[in-house]
XYZ file of C-alpha atoms in Angstrom:
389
model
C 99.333 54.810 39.392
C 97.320 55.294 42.130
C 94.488 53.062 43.496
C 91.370 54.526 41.997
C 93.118 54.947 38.521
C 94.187 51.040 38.676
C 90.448 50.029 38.974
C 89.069 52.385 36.457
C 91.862 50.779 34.213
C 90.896 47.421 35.228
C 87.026 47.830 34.772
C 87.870 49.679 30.775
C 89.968 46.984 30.049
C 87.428 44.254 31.201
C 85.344 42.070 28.575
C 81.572 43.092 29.122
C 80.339 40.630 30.703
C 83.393 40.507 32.757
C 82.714 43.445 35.052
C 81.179 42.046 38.136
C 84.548 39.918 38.365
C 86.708 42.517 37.348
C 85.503 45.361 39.707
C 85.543 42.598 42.619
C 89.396 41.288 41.595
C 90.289 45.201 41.596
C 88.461 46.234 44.545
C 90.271 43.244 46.695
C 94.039 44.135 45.452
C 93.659 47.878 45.892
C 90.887 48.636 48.554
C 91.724 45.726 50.634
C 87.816 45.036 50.024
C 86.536 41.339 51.554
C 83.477 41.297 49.981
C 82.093 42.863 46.025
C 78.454 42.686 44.967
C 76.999 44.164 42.402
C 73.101 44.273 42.154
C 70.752 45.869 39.333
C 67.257 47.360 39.789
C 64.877 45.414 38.663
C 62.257 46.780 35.726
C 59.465 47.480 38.773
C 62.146 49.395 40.707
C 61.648 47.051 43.763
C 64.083 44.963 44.205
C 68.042 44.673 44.011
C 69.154 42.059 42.648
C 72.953 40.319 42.634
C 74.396 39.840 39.029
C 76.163 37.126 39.944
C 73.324 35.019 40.426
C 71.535 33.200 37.341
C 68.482 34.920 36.635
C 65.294 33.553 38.614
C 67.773 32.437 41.369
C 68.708 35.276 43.278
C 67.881 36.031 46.511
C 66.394 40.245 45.953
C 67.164 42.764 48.234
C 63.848 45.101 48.882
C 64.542 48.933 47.825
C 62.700 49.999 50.874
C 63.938 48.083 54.023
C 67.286 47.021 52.879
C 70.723 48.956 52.780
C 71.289 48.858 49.503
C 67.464 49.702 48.846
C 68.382 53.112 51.148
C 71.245 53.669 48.664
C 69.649 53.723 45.802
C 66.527 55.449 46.541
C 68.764 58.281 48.294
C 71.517 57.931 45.518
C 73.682 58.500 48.459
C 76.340 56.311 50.356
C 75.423 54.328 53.246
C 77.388 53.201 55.486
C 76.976 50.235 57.920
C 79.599 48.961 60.678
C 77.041 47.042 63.336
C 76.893 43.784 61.016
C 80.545 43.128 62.099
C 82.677 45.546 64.532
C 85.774 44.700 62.430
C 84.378 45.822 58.579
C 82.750 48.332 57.302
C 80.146 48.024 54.516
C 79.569 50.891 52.055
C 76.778 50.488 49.713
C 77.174 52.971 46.544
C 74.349 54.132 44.211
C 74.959 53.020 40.597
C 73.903 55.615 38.202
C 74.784 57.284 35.301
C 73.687 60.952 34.970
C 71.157 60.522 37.160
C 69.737 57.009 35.344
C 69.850 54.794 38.401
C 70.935 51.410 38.213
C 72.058 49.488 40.819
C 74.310 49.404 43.935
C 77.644 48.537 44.674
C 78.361 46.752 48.171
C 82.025 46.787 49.520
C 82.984 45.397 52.545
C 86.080 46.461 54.215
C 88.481 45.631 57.646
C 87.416 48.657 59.437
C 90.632 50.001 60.029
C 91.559 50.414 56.545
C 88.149 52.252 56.032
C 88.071 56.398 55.864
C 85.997 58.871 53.942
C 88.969 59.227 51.585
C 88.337 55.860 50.780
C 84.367 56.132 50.447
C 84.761 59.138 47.887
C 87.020 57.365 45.960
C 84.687 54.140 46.192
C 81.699 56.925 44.722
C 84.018 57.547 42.075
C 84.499 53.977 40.954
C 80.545 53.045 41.353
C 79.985 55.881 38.711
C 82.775 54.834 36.025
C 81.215 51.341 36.481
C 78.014 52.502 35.938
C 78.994 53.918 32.470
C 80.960 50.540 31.758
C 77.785 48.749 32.092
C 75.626 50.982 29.778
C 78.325 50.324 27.158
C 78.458 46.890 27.888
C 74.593 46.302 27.486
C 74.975 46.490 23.810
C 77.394 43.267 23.792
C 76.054 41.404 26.543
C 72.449 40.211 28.228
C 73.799 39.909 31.739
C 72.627 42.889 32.951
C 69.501 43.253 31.473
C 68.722 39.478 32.880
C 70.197 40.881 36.400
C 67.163 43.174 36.207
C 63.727 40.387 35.451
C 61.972 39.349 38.632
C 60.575 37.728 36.095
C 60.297 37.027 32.405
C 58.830 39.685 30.363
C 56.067 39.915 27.918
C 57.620 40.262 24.434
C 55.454 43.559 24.121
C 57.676 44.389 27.689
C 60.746 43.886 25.875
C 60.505 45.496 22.725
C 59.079 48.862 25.041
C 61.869 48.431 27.527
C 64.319 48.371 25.111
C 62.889 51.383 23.116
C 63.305 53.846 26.403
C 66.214 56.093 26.399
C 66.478 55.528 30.940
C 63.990 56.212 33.947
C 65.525 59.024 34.830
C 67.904 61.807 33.969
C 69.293 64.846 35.693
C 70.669 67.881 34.638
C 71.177 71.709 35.937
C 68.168 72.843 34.728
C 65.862 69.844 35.258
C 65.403 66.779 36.396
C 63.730 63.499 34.983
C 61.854 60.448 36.043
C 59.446 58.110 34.480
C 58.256 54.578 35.325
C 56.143 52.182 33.403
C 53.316 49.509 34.980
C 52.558 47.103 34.648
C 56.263 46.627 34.084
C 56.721 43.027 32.836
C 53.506 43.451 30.601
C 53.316 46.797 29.354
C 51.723 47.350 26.214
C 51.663 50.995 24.568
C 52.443 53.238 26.926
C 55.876 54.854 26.541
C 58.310 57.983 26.501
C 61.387 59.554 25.213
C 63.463 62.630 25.561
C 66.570 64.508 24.041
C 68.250 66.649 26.043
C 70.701 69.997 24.065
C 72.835 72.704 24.644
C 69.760 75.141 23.948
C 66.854 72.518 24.977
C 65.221 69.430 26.109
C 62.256 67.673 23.614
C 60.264 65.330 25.678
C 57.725 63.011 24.267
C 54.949 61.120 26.301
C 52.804 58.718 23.879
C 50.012 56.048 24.525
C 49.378 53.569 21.519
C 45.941 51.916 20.983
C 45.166 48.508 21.005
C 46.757 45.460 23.166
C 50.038 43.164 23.181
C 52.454 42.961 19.952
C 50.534 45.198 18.370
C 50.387 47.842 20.649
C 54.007 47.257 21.288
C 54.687 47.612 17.388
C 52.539 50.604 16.828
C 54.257 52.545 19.260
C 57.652 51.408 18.156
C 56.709 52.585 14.923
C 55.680 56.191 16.749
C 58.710 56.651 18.394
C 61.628 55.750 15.750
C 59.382 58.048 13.751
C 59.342 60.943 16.144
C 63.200 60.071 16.359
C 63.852 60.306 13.078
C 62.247 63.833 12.740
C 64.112 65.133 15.359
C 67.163 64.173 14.605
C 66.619 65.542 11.063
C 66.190 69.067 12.490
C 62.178 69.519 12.211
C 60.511 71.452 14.634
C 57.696 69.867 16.824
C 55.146 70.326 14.319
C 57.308 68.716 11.565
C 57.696 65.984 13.784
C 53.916 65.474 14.132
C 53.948 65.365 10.710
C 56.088 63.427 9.732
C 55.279 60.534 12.494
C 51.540 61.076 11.689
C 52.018 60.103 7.972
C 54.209 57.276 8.762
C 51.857 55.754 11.100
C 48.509 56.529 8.604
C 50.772 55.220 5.926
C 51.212 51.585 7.424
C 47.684 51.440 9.212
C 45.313 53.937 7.151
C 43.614 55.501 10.370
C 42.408 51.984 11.505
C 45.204 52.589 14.254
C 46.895 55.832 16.015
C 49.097 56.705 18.689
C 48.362 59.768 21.344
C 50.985 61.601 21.827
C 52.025 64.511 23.984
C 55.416 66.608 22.529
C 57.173 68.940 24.266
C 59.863 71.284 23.404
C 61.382 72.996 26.900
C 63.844 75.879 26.133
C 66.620 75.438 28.810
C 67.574 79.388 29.213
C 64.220 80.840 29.496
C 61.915 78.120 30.457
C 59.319 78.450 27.481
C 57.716 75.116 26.203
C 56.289 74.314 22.756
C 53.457 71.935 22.901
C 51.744 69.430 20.500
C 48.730 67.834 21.728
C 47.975 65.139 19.962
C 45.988 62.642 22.121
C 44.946 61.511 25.686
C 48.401 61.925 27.695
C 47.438 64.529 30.450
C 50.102 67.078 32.430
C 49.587 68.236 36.332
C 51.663 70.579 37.596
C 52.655 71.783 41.320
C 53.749 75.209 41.548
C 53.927 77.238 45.293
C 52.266 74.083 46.913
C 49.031 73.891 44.325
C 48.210 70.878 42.140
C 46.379 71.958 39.005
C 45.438 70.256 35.722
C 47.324 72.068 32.759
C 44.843 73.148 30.165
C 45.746 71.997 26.564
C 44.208 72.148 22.996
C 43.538 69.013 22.265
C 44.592 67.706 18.783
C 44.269 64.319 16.703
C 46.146 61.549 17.700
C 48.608 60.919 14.763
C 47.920 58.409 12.218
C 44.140 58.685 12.383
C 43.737 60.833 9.018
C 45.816 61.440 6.183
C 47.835 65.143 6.292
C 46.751 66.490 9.627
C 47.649 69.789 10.300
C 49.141 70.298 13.864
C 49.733 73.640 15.660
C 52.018 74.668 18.482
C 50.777 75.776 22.147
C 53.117 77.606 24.166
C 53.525 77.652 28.301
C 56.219 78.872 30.699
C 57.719 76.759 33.431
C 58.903 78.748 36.333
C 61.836 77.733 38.949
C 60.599 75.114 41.241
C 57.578 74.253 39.009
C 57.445 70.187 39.207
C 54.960 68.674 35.993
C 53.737 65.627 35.943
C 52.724 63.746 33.251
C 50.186 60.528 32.977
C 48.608 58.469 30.801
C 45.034 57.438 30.858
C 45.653 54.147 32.662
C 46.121 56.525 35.375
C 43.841 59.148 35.047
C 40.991 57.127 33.651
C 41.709 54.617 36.255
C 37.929 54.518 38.894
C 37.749 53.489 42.414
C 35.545 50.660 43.873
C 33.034 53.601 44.347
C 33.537 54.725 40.058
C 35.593 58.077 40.852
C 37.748 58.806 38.495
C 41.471 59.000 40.171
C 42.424 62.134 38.395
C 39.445 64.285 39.868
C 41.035 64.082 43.625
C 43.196 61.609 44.194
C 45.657 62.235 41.762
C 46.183 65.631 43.607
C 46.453 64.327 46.559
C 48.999 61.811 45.521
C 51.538 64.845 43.801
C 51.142 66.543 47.187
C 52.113 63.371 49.278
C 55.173 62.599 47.128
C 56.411 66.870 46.648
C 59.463 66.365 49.037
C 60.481 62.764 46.859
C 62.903 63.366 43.877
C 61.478 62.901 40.254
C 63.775 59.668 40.349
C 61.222 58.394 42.776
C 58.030 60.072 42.468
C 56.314 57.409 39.426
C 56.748 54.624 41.505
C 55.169 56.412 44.518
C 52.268 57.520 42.886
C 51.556 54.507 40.859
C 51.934 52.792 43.959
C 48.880 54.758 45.871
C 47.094 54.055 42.414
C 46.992 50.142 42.945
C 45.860 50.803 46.301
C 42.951 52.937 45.089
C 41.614 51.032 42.300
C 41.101 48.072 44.658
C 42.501 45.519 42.722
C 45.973 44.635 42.431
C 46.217 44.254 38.711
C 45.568 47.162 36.054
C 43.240 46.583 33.102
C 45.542 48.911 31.175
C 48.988 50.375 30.884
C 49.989 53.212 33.401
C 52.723 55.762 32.535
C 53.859 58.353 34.957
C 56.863 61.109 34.269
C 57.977 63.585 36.431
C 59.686 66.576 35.375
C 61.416 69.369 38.526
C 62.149 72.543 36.314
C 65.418 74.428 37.823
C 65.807 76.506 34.768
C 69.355 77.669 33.999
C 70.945 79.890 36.471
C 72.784 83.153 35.674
């Protein structure tokens, strides 16, 4: 059996929340490693943080000015030998298809070290990436691993309702972020990726807290379970609309944005239903996409929703927000969305989706003045490669 094989038997073979110790024991005996650390993205996508560590006691790692930080926001190995001239440190992007994670540090004796060894390293970062998205559903170490601090319990039920932050695929690529993101509200998305298509929803639930939190819950599994009974877009407005009028009789609703993209010829089905807005950046221009808007669902009983259609061309990169940052004014009462938004897809066009939420909501906070948001901000960012051949 050779080396890699040996840990990816060790790390399948490992009790969930054994990993950490198991990728560390396996690493030492085969690799020769010194050192193991695993660390986990926190929920703001700032910091790294070790899992070995309770929670609240580890010392973070900053995603911009560390070397695991330059890892994961490149989703590339790095490699660093000037710590000590006798080991080499590789630091290894955690992901799984394109959902980043974390990073995997590995310290070496320098003259064991080779590329051989680094791909081989890659490989075992990704299988333990999928080990720990399994594991999640038996263990809380992780998700701990990834608080700066505790959550809201309208955080955690939204957190926990997301299918990733990001996703990537030949055709497209995916990433979303939430703010703020230990106290998020209503604000939320989903997608479903195909053979034949990708359905993306973007939805913004009224109101505050639990509520907000349950409404949109409610919205989602809804949506869900429409989809995954085979109705079309409009049968999942439907069906989501009635469930939410049903349990709130239009004294609540949920805006929602669905999307239907189809992966060979890049033509999207649209329902409108509500305030999230799309941009999109095509040959270097930022433009507003023009939509018919309908009613958010659940305000009246049997709404009747229609399809819009749009094509997404190769290179095309949309962008869709939610009103907390559209809506969101400047000391001076400009609304960001009428120039600043612009300028803020333009600033971040050569950033990968993965990356390009937490950039712009980070210009955001600096132009609303105030370092904490009045309400929810959602940002998703979609790079359409269409399918090739």
């Amino acid at each position: 059996m050779d080396r890699f094989a040996a840990v990816e038997r060790a790390l399948r073979s490992a009790a969930p929340h054994e990993l950490p110790e198991a990728v560390r024991h396996a690493l030492i005996k085969h690799f020769a490693a010194t050192t193991v650390e695993l660390l986990m993205a926190d929920y703001a996508m700032t910091i790294l943080q070790p899992v070995d560590a309770l929670p609240y006691t580890a010392v973070p790692l900053s995603v911009h000015s560390s070397a695991s930080g330059r890892a994961f926001g490149a989703q590339q190995p790095y490699i660093r030998s000037d710590d000590c001239p006798d080991s080499v440190t590789a630091h290894l992007p955690v992901s799984v298809r394109g959902d980043r994670l974390g990073v995997l540090a590995v310290t070496v004796p320098a003259d064991v070290y080779s590329e051989d060894m680094v791909n081989q390293l890659v490989d075992v970062a990704e299988v333990l990436g999928h080990e720990i998205v399994v594991a999640e559903r038996d263990t809380d170490l992780y998700l701990q691993a990834r608080r700066a601090e505790r959550l809201t319990l309208a955080a955690e039920m939204q957190w926990q309702l997301l299918p990733g932050r990001s996703c990537t695929r030949p055709e497209y690529e995916l990433g979303a972020q939430l703010e703020p993101a230990y106290a998020i509200h209503g604000d939320n998305f989903d997608w479903s990726t195909s053979g034949q298509d990708l359905t993306l929803t973007v939805s913004n639930g009224m109101g505050e807290g639990i509520e907000a939190a349950l409404l949109t819950n409610l919205a989602v599994n809804a949506l869900r379970n429409a989809r995954r009974a085979g109705l079309d877009l409009v049968g999942q407005a439907c069906l989501a609309d009635q469930a939410i009028y049903g349990q709130h009789r239009g004294a609540a609703h949920v805006s929602v944005l669905l999307l239907r993209f189809d992966l060979a010829t890049g033509e999207v089905q649209i329902v409108d239903a509500g305030s999230p807005k799309v941009w999109r950046l095509r040959d270097g221009v930022v433009e507003p996409v023009e939509l018919e808007a309908q009613l958010p669902l659940g305000m009246f009983e049997d709404t009747v929703y229609t399809v819009q259609n749009l094509t997404v061309e190769r290179g095309d990169r949309l962008l869709f927000v939610s009103d907390g940052v559209y809506d969101v004014a400047s000391p001076a009462g400009e609304r960001y969305s009428e120039r600043a938004l612009a300028r803020a897809v333009t600033n971040s066009r050569l950033l990968p989706p993965s990356q390009v939420p937490r950039a712009v909501l980070r210009e955001l906070t600096g132009y609303r003045g105030e370092p904490q948001s009045q309400d929810d901000a959602m940002v998703v960012c979609l790079d359409w490669r269409g399918r090739q051949g």
